[in-house]
Amino acid sequence: MNKTVLLVDDNRLARMMLSSVIAEARSKWSVVEVHNAEDALEQIEAKTGNFDVILVDVGLPGMDGLELVSRIRKNNQTTAIAVITANIQTPVRERAEAMGATFIEKPLKAQALFEFFEKVDGRE
Amino acid sequence: MIKLTEIQQETITELMNIAVGRAASSLNQLVDEEIGLTVPRVRFIERGDVSRLINEHTIDGACAVTQEFSGPCPGEALLVFPEKKSLELVRAIIGELAPVESASELERDALTEVGNVVLNASLGSLANLLGMEIVCALPEYVKGAGEFIIMGRETGAGGNGDMTMFMEVNFELKQRKINGYMMFILGMDAARKFMDFIDGYMAKAFSSSRL
């Protein structure tokens, strides 16, 4: 089934890398890219319920990625979220996982994202 | 001034080895080639002297990604490359993602992301090993001479004339012959707290080795 992905990362190269893996793994999925948490929340409000998958970096200008996930989870417990970050500290991973997000390390290994997408597909 | 004992010095070197090893593994994934590392070196120097070291390492100017961090031991981390090698590094990173001609357009984003990944990998590993949590600011990309990179900013690591604990590792992309430098700077208050964590780590390591 086709899905819509919201991709939140302030770095253009990181967005390019992620988009390229998504295109390879799920060519029919569409991707909306934003570079900060505030724009992500705006997109989510405008398209309530329409994002099937949200990929979030932790280090963002303004509100950080974990705060963004926490705001999203206040109204939405079900959307599949992956936190994709170079910040490999254990407390960061624990906070992400406690909010029901999958923790994926940067540099991105395509396989980690493929496995996350398989979990997303399996929820249908 | 802090005087490190031999065992403290060795413990810092060992933990830095693990942390920068993790960073080298991340860089290896980004550029798909072997990364050589030197043994980490720890010493106490004035913050302003770091600019001289950068100039010595990068004779025709440098590119640097700097990242300040806060927490129990606030400081700054830098990833430094010679400017004349920066586009070659960008080309290695973007690979087939974008045409070769777009390397200069992507330079800032590509090198910032490399800095983000490499510095976070080493800082995160070190924080996990020592059981502390640090908060990393967003990485910043700076280009120019060492004075511009270091002395233009006053940070958590103190002013330019202040003594700092300075840790440095040199690395090399072996095929492309690109040298880079990872640098970590702590002000003296932060260095004292860092040494408390090192002593705590040693105490735990020695007590578990007796079990």
mmCIF file of C-alpha atoms in Angstrom:
data_model
loop_
_atom_site.group_PDB
_atom_site.id
_atom_site.type_symbol
_atom_site.label_atom_id
_atom_site.label_comp_id
_atom_site.label_asym_id
_atom_site.label_seq_id
_atom_site.Cartn_x
_atom_site.Cartn_y
_atom_site.Cartn_z
ATOM 1 C CA MET A 1 0.000 0.000 0.000
ATOM 2 C CA ASN A 2 1.229 3.518 -0.762
ATOM 3 C CA LYS A 3 2.185 5.599 2.217
ATOM 4 C CA THR A 4 3.169 9.165 2.932
ATOM 5 C CA VAL A 5 6.355 9.850 4.857
ATOM 6 C CA LEU A 6 7.173 13.055 6.722
ATOM 7 C CA LEU A 7 10.936 13.514 6.796
ATOM 8 C CA VAL A 8 12.297 16.026 9.334
ATOM 9 C CA ASP A 9 16.013 16.876 9.080
ATOM 10 C CA ASP A 10 17.747 20.246 8.885
ATOM 11 C CA ASN A 11 20.581 18.940 6.718
ATOM 12 C CA ARG A 12 20.065 18.720 2.968
ATOM 13 C CA LEU A 13 22.543 15.875 2.499
ATOM 14 C CA ALA A 14 20.862 13.848 5.244
ATOM 15 C CA ARG A 15 17.465 14.402 3.577
ATOM 16 C CA MET A 16 18.920 13.342 0.220
ATOM 17 C CA MET A 17 20.371 10.162 1.729
ATOM 18 C CA LEU A 18 17.117 9.242 3.455
ATOM 19 C CA SER A 19 14.978 10.021 0.409
ATOM 20 C CA SER A 20 17.234 7.890 -1.745
ATOM 21 C CA VAL A 21 16.852 4.889 0.593
ATOM 22 C CA ILE A 22 13.068 5.383 0.759
ATOM 23 C CA ALA A 23 12.877 5.543 -3.057
ATOM 24 C CA GLU A 24 14.909 2.345 -3.271
ATOM 25 C CA ALA A 25 12.893 0.470 -0.665
ATOM 26 C CA ARG A 26 9.382 1.772 -1.297
ATOM 27 C CA SER A 27 9.265 3.480 -4.697
ATOM 28 C CA LYS A 28 5.535 4.215 -4.471
ATOM 29 C CA TRP A 29 5.672 6.000 -1.142
ATOM 30 C CA SER A 30 5.590 9.777 -1.259
ATOM 31 C CA VAL A 31 7.875 11.915 0.898
ATOM 32 C CA VAL A 32 7.291 15.371 2.347
ATOM 33 C CA GLU A 33 10.554 16.984 3.517
ATOM 34 C CA VAL A 34 10.805 19.705 6.164
ATOM 35 C CA HIS A 35 13.896 21.057 7.899
ATOM 36 C CA ASN A 36 12.609 21.900 11.366
ATOM 37 C CA ALA A 37 10.149 20.719 14.008
ATOM 38 C CA GLU A 38 7.861 23.737 13.735
ATOM 39 C CA ASP A 39 7.290 23.101 10.005
ATOM 40 C CA ALA A 40 6.740 19.432 10.784
ATOM 41 C CA LEU A 41 3.961 20.280 13.263
ATOM 42 C CA GLU A 42 2.388 22.615 10.711
ATOM 43 C CA GLN A 43 2.431 19.844 8.109
ATOM 44 C CA ILE A 44 0.949 17.370 10.573
ATOM 45 C CA GLU A 45 -1.885 19.760 11.500
ATOM 46 C CA ALA A 46 -2.607 20.491 7.857
ATOM 47 C CA LYS A 47 -2.665 16.793 6.953
ATOM 48 C CA THR A 48 -4.069 15.313 10.170
ATOM 49 C CA GLY A 49 -3.835 11.553 10.087
ATOM 50 C CA ASN A 50 -2.350 11.482 6.614
ATOM 51 C CA PHE A 51 1.273 10.768 7.472
ATOM 52 C CA ASP A 52 1.818 7.052 7.851
ATOM 53 C CA VAL A 53 5.485 7.294 8.746
ATOM 54 C CA ILE A 54 7.501 10.075 10.389
ATOM 55 C CA LEU A 55 11.321 10.133 10.324
ATOM 56 C CA VAL A 56 12.880 12.647 12.714
ATOM 57 C CA ASP A 57 16.430 13.806 13.381
ATOM 58 C CA VAL A 58 17.170 14.751 17.025
ATOM 59 C CA GLY A 59 19.426 17.777 16.444
ATOM 60 C CA LEU A 60 17.180 20.383 14.855
ATOM 61 C CA PRO A 61 17.250 24.184 15.004
ATOM 62 C CA GLY A 62 14.642 25.401 17.536
ATOM 63 C CA MET A 63 12.581 22.559 18.962
ATOM 64 C CA ASP A 64 14.604 19.322 18.985
ATOM 65 C CA GLY A 65 13.470 16.016 17.506
ATOM 66 C CA LEU A 66 12.608 14.334 20.805
ATOM 67 C CA GLU A 67 10.391 17.254 21.823
ATOM 68 C CA LEU A 68 8.730 17.018 18.411
ATOM 69 C CA VAL A 69 8.006 13.300 18.925
ATOM 70 C CA SER A 70 6.595 14.067 22.365
ATOM 71 C CA ARG A 71 4.261 16.728 20.878
ATOM 72 C CA ILE A 72 3.144 14.345 18.126
ATOM 73 C CA ARG A 73 2.472 11.562 20.640
ATOM 74 C CA LYS A 74 0.127 13.784 22.684
ATOM 75 C CA ASN A 75 -2.489 13.433 19.943
ATOM 76 C CA ASN A 76 -1.280 10.421 18.061
ATOM 77 C CA GLN A 77 -0.094 7.158 19.601
ATOM 78 C CA THR A 78 -0.182 5.080 16.443
ATOM 79 C CA THR A 79 1.795 6.676 13.620
ATOM 80 C CA ALA A 80 5.088 4.859 13.024
ATOM 81 C CA ILE A 81 7.948 7.135 14.052
ATOM 82 C CA ALA A 82 11.688 6.570 13.700
ATOM 83 C CA VAL A 83 14.227 8.828 15.366
ATOM 84 C CA ILE A 84 17.285 8.888 13.100
ATOM 85 C CA THR A 85 20.256 10.480 14.802
ATOM 86 C CA ALA A 86 24.017 10.588 15.231
ATOM 87 C CA ASN A 87 23.432 11.211 18.948
ATOM 88 C CA ILE A 88 24.022 7.652 20.133
ATOM 89 C CA GLN A 89 23.804 8.336 23.859
ATOM 90 C CA THR A 90 21.863 5.711 25.790
ATOM 91 C CA PRO A 91 19.451 8.209 27.449
ATOM 92 C CA VAL A 92 18.521 9.611 24.018
ATOM 93 C CA ARG A 93 17.751 6.115 22.719
ATOM 94 C CA GLU A 94 15.754 5.325 25.872
ATOM 95 C CA ARG A 95 13.674 8.502 25.615
ATOM 96 C CA ALA A 96 12.900 7.830 21.944
ATOM 97 C CA GLU A 97 11.915 4.222 22.612
ATOM 98 C CA ALA A 98 9.810 5.174 25.648
ATOM 99 C CA MET A 99 7.694 7.286 23.270
ATOM 100 C CA GLY A 100 7.215 4.314 20.981
ATOM 101 C CA ALA A 101 9.695 5.501 18.350
ATOM 102 C CA THR A 102 12.257 3.261 16.666
ATOM 103 C CA PHE A 103 15.837 4.440 17.213
ATOM 104 C CA ILE A 104 18.057 4.366 14.113
ATOM 105 C CA GLU A 105 21.688 5.501 14.221
ATOM 106 C CA LYS A 106 23.449 7.760 11.759
ATOM 107 C CA PRO A 107 25.276 7.163 9.534
ATOM 108 C CA LEU A 108 22.208 5.508 8.141
ATOM 109 C CA LYS A 109 22.478 1.846 7.260
ATOM 110 C CA ALA A 110 19.842 1.175 4.607
ATOM 111 C CA GLN A 111 19.092 -2.182 6.217
ATOM 112 C CA ALA A 112 17.964 -0.491 9.448
ATOM 113 C CA LEU A 113 15.437 1.563 7.518
ATOM 114 C CA PHE A 114 14.300 -1.489 5.495
ATOM 115 C CA GLU A 115 13.618 -3.335 8.756
ATOM 116 C CA PHE A 116 11.669 -0.367 10.117
ATOM 117 C CA PHE A 117 9.565 -0.252 6.935
ATOM 118 C CA GLU A 118 8.867 -3.986 7.233
ATOM 119 C CA LYS A 119 7.550 -3.370 10.753
ATOM 120 C CA VAL A 120 5.371 -0.573 9.368
ATOM 121 C CA ASP A 121 4.044 -2.864 6.623
ATOM 122 C CA GLY A 122 3.388 -5.579 9.203
ATOM 123 C CA ARG A 123 1.070 -3.280 11.182
ATOM 124 C CA GLU A 124 -1.534 -3.274 8.391
ATOM 125 C CA MET B 1 46.974 22.923 36.795
ATOM 126 C CA ILE B 2 45.900 19.297 36.740
ATOM 127 C CA LYS B 3 48.669 16.721 36.799
ATOM 128 C CA LEU B 4 47.598 13.408 35.328
ATOM 129 C CA THR B 5 48.989 10.183 36.751
ATOM 130 C CA GLU B 6 50.209 7.580 34.320
ATOM 131 C CA ILE B 7 47.144 5.390 34.891
ATOM 132 C CA GLN B 8 44.774 8.350 34.409
ATOM 133 C CA GLN B 9 46.566 9.230 31.175
ATOM 134 C CA GLU B 10 46.286 5.626 29.975
ATOM 135 C CA THR B 11 42.609 5.426 30.905
ATOM 136 C CA ILE B 12 41.799 8.616 29.001
ATOM 137 C CA THR B 13 43.752 7.324 25.990
ATOM 138 C CA GLU B 14 41.923 4.003 26.086
ATOM 139 C CA LEU B 15 38.468 5.609 26.368
ATOM 140 C CA MET B 16 39.314 8.109 23.625
ATOM 141 C CA ASN B 17 40.501 5.201 21.470
ATOM 142 C CA ILE B 18 37.116 3.533 21.833
ATOM 143 C CA ALA B 19 35.239 6.780 21.196
ATOM 144 C CA VAL B 20 37.202 7.848 18.109
ATOM 145 C CA GLY B 21 37.176 4.253 16.879
ATOM 146 C CA ARG B 22 33.419 4.527 16.830
ATOM 147 C CA ALA B 23 33.703 7.838 14.982
ATOM 148 C CA ALA B 24 36.113 6.293 12.457
ATOM 149 C CA SER B 25 33.669 3.467 11.847
ATOM 150 C CA SER B 26 30.944 6.057 11.132
ATOM 151 C CA LEU B 27 33.241 7.940 8.755
ATOM 152 C CA ASN B 28 34.175 4.665 7.064
ATOM 153 C CA GLN B 29 30.475 4.051 6.337
ATOM 154 C CA LEU B 30 30.068 7.545 4.890
ATOM 155 C CA VAL B 31 33.073 7.482 2.549
ATOM 156 C CA ASP B 32 33.418 3.715 2.060
ATOM 157 C CA GLU B 33 37.145 3.488 2.655
ATOM 158 C CA GLU B 34 39.505 2.565 5.467
ATOM 159 C CA ILE B 35 40.233 5.234 8.053
ATOM 160 C CA GLY B 36 43.618 5.306 9.786
ATOM 161 C CA LEU B 37 43.832 6.726 13.314
ATOM 162 C CA THR B 38 46.707 7.944 15.471
ATOM 163 C CA VAL B 39 46.838 7.344 19.220
ATOM 164 C CA PRO B 40 44.847 10.058 21.034
ATOM 165 C CA ARG B 41 47.004 12.702 22.695
ATOM 166 C CA VAL B 42 45.976 14.580 25.859
ATOM 167 C CA ARG B 43 47.682 17.743 27.067
ATOM 168 C CA PHE B 44 47.046 21.093 28.713
ATOM 169 C CA ILE B 45 47.439 24.139 26.456
ATOM 170 C CA GLU B 46 45.965 27.620 26.140
ATOM 171 C CA ARG B 47 42.804 27.666 24.088
ATOM 172 C CA GLY B 48 44.374 30.185 21.714
ATOM 173 C CA ASP B 49 47.212 27.719 20.958
ATOM 174 C CA VAL B 50 44.687 25.442 19.275
ATOM 175 C CA SER B 51 44.525 27.956 16.414
ATOM 176 C CA ARG B 52 48.286 27.602 15.911
ATOM 177 C CA LEU B 53 47.932 23.811 15.800
ATOM 178 C CA ILE B 54 45.167 24.079 13.217
ATOM 179 C CA ASN B 55 47.400 26.317 11.076
ATOM 180 C CA GLU B 56 50.263 23.830 11.371
ATOM 181 C CA HIS B 57 48.007 20.968 10.281
ATOM 182 C CA THR B 58 46.321 22.834 7.425
ATOM 183 C CA ILE B 59 48.822 25.120 5.769
ATOM 184 C CA ASP B 60 46.502 26.610 3.116
ATOM 185 C CA GLY B 61 43.462 27.156 5.315
ATOM 186 C CA ALA B 62 41.049 24.878 7.084
ATOM 187 C CA CYS B 63 37.439 23.740 7.065
ATOM 188 C CA ALA B 64 36.052 22.879 10.442
ATOM 189 C CA VAL B 65 32.836 21.647 11.940
ATOM 190 C CA THR B 66 32.549 22.806 15.520
ATOM 191 C CA GLN B 67 30.098 21.509 18.079
ATOM 192 C CA GLU B 68 29.676 22.855 21.567
ATOM 193 C CA PHE B 69 28.339 20.558 24.259
ATOM 194 C CA SER B 70 26.940 21.145 27.718
ATOM 195 C CA GLY B 71 26.379 18.905 30.722
ATOM 196 C CA PRO B 72 28.708 18.058 33.608
ATOM 197 C CA CYS B 73 31.816 18.752 31.477
ATOM 198 C CA PRO B 74 30.962 21.479 28.958
ATOM 199 C CA GLY B 75 33.339 22.053 26.081
ATOM 200 C CA GLU B 76 33.715 22.028 22.335
ATOM 201 C CA ALA B 77 34.602 19.436 19.728
ATOM 202 C CA LEU B 78 36.065 20.156 16.315
ATOM 203 C CA LEU B 79 36.526 18.187 13.139
ATOM 204 C CA VAL B 80 39.158 19.895 11.002
ATOM 205 C CA PHE B 81 40.215 19.291 7.390
ATOM 206 C CA PRO B 82 42.607 21.093 5.042
ATOM 207 C CA GLU B 83 40.451 23.371 2.887
ATOM 208 C CA LYS B 84 42.030 22.205 -0.357
ATOM 209 C CA LYS B 85 40.817 18.642 0.323
ATOM 210 C CA SER B 86 37.268 19.575 1.255
ATOM 211 C CA LEU B 87 35.669 19.134 -2.167
ATOM 212 C CA GLU B 88 37.349 15.768 -2.604
ATOM 213 C CA LEU B 89 35.867 14.715 0.716
ATOM 214 C CA VAL B 90 32.432 15.992 -0.294
ATOM 215 C CA ARG B 91 32.633 13.980 -3.534
ATOM 216 C CA ALA B 92 33.477 10.879 -1.511
ATOM 217 C CA ILE B 93 30.447 11.434 0.701
ATOM 218 C CA ILE B 94 27.823 12.259 -1.904
ATOM 219 C CA GLY B 95 28.891 9.327 -4.121
ATOM 220 C CA GLU B 96 26.026 8.679 -6.505
ATOM 221 C CA LEU B 97 23.504 10.793 -4.618
ATOM 222 C CA ALA B 98 24.167 13.874 -6.744
ATOM 223 C CA PRO B 99 26.240 14.825 -9.807
ATOM 224 C CA VAL B 100 29.931 15.547 -9.202
ATOM 225 C CA GLU B 101 29.374 19.172 -10.312
ATOM 226 C CA SER B 102 27.091 19.774 -7.332
ATOM 227 C CA ALA B 103 29.903 19.056 -4.825
ATOM 228 C CA SER B 104 30.637 22.712 -4.132
ATOM 229 C CA GLU B 105 26.938 23.523 -3.779
ATOM 230 C CA LEU B 106 26.597 20.726 -1.217
ATOM 231 C CA GLU B 107 29.903 21.430 0.560
ATOM 232 C CA ARG B 108 28.466 23.118 3.652
ATOM 233 C CA ASP B 109 25.659 20.586 4.167
ATOM 234 C CA ALA B 110 27.851 17.579 3.440
ATOM 235 C CA LEU B 111 30.698 18.567 5.751
ATOM 236 C CA THR B 112 28.301 19.685 8.482
ATOM 237 C CA GLU B 113 26.624 16.278 8.357
ATOM 238 C CA VAL B 114 30.011 14.529 8.474
ATOM 239 C CA GLY B 115 30.907 16.614 11.524
ATOM 240 C CA ASN B 116 27.540 15.880 13.089
ATOM 241 C CA VAL B 117 27.953 12.129 12.628
ATOM 242 C CA VAL B 118 31.641 11.888 13.550
ATOM 243 C CA LEU B 119 31.631 14.241 16.554
ATOM 244 C CA ASN B 120 28.388 12.822 17.955
ATOM 245 C CA ALA B 121 29.729 9.284 17.569
ATOM 246 C CA SER B 122 32.821 10.079 19.627
ATOM 247 C CA LEU B 123 31.090 12.300 22.195
ATOM 248 C CA GLY B 124 28.178 9.876 22.535
ATOM 249 C CA SER B 125 30.482 6.872 23.020
ATOM 250 C CA LEU B 126 32.512 8.728 25.621
ATOM 251 C CA ALA B 127 29.376 9.855 27.460
ATOM 252 C CA ASN B 128 28.004 6.288 27.445
ATOM 253 C CA LEU B 129 31.301 4.876 28.735
ATOM 254 C CA LEU B 130 31.513 7.422 31.546
ATOM 255 C CA GLY B 131 27.807 7.293 32.416
ATOM 256 C CA MET B 132 27.189 10.991 31.852
ATOM 257 C CA GLU B 133 24.700 12.742 29.624
ATOM 258 C CA ILE B 134 25.793 15.633 27.441
ATOM 259 C CA VAL B 135 23.688 17.923 25.313
ATOM 260 C CA CYS B 136 25.181 18.731 21.930
ATOM 261 C CA ALA B 137 24.423 22.033 20.213
ATOM 262 C CA LEU B 138 23.915 22.022 16.461
ATOM 263 C CA PRO B 139 27.158 21.638 14.499
ATOM 264 C CA GLU B 140 28.523 24.751 12.785
ATOM 265 C CA TYR B 141 30.612 24.849 9.636
ATOM 266 C CA VAL B 142 33.512 27.339 9.613
ATOM 267 C CA LYS B 143 36.152 27.980 6.959
ATOM 268 C CA GLY B 144 39.379 29.968 7.323
ATOM 269 C CA ALA B 145 42.589 30.181 9.328
ATOM 270 C CA GLY B 146 42.913 28.681 12.799
ATOM 271 C CA GLU B 147 42.570 32.112 14.428
ATOM 272 C CA PHE B 148 39.181 32.579 12.795
ATOM 273 C CA ILE B 149 37.999 29.082 13.726
ATOM 274 C CA ILE B 150 39.130 29.230 17.355
ATOM 275 C CA MET B 151 39.687 32.772 18.485
ATOM 276 C CA GLY B 152 36.586 34.334 17.004
ATOM 277 C CA ARG B 153 34.457 32.472 19.518
ATOM 278 C CA GLU B 154 34.408 32.315 23.281
ATOM 279 C CA THR B 155 32.738 29.119 24.342
ATOM 280 C CA GLY B 156 32.102 26.807 27.273
ATOM 281 C CA ALA B 157 35.783 25.872 26.995
ATOM 282 C CA GLY B 158 36.759 29.366 28.152
ATOM 283 C CA GLY B 159 38.478 32.411 26.652
ATOM 284 C CA ASN B 160 41.451 32.308 24.307
ATOM 285 C CA GLY B 161 44.110 32.865 26.999
ATOM 286 C CA ASP B 162 42.647 30.281 29.372
ATOM 287 C CA MET B 163 44.254 26.902 29.943
ATOM 288 C CA THR B 164 42.319 23.977 28.572
ATOM 289 C CA MET B 165 42.479 20.226 28.503
ATOM 290 C CA PHE B 166 43.082 19.421 24.846
ATOM 291 C CA MET B 167 42.589 15.998 23.303
ATOM 292 C CA GLU B 168 43.488 15.364 19.692
ATOM 293 C CA VAL B 169 43.372 12.468 17.258
ATOM 294 C CA ASN B 170 44.567 12.573 13.666
ATOM 295 C CA PHE B 171 42.918 10.407 11.071
ATOM 296 C CA GLU B 172 43.428 9.642 7.426
ATOM 297 C CA LEU B 173 41.228 8.483 4.564
ATOM 298 C CA LYS B 174 43.813 6.025 3.345
ATOM 299 C CA GLN B 175 42.968 5.788 -0.369
ATOM 300 C CA ARG B 176 42.293 9.464 -0.948
ATOM 301 C CA LYS B 177 45.119 10.580 1.323
ATOM 302 C CA ILE B 178 42.934 13.094 3.133
ATOM 303 C CA ASN B 179 44.074 13.941 6.667
ATOM 304 C CA GLY B 180 41.715 15.265 9.295
ATOM 305 C CA TYR B 181 41.815 16.083 12.963
ATOM 306 C CA MET B 182 39.353 15.521 15.790
ATOM 307 C CA MET B 183 39.868 17.920 18.670
ATOM 308 C CA PHE B 184 38.142 18.144 22.046
ATOM 309 C CA ILE B 185 38.606 21.163 24.295
ATOM 310 C CA LEU B 186 37.546 21.396 27.937
ATOM 311 C CA GLY B 187 37.981 24.415 30.203
ATOM 312 C CA MET B 188 39.753 23.665 33.486
ATOM 313 C CA ASP B 189 36.578 23.422 35.600
ATOM 314 C CA ALA B 190 35.141 20.984 33.080
ATOM 315 C CA ALA B 191 38.480 19.119 32.972
ATOM 316 C CA ARG B 192 38.390 18.625 36.766
ATOM 317 C CA LYS B 193 34.859 17.222 36.532
ATOM 318 C CA PHE B 194 35.944 15.054 33.587
ATOM 319 C CA MET B 195 38.759 13.650 35.733
ATOM 320 C CA ASP B 196 36.210 12.813 38.473
ATOM 321 C CA PHE B 197 34.343 10.745 35.886
ATOM 322 C CA ILE B 198 37.620 9.130 34.771
ATOM 323 C CA ASP B 199 38.478 8.265 38.395
ATOM 324 C CA GLY B 200 34.958 6.858 38.874
ATOM 325 C CA TYR B 201 35.347 4.762 35.717
ATOM 326 C CA MET B 202 38.724 3.436 36.912
ATOM 327 C CA ALA B 203 37.354 2.583 40.363
ATOM 328 C CA LYS B 204 34.475 0.644 38.789
ATOM 329 C CA ALA B 205 36.767 -1.100 36.292
ATOM 330 C CA PHE B 206 39.222 -2.169 38.990
ATOM 331 C CA SER B 207 36.522 -3.369 41.397
ATOM 332 C CA SER B 208 34.841 -5.489 38.696
ATOM 333 C CA SER B 209 38.201 -6.943 37.628
ATOM 334 C CA ARG B 210 38.638 -8.265 41.194
ATOM 335 C CA LEU B 211 35.337 -10.216 41.075
#
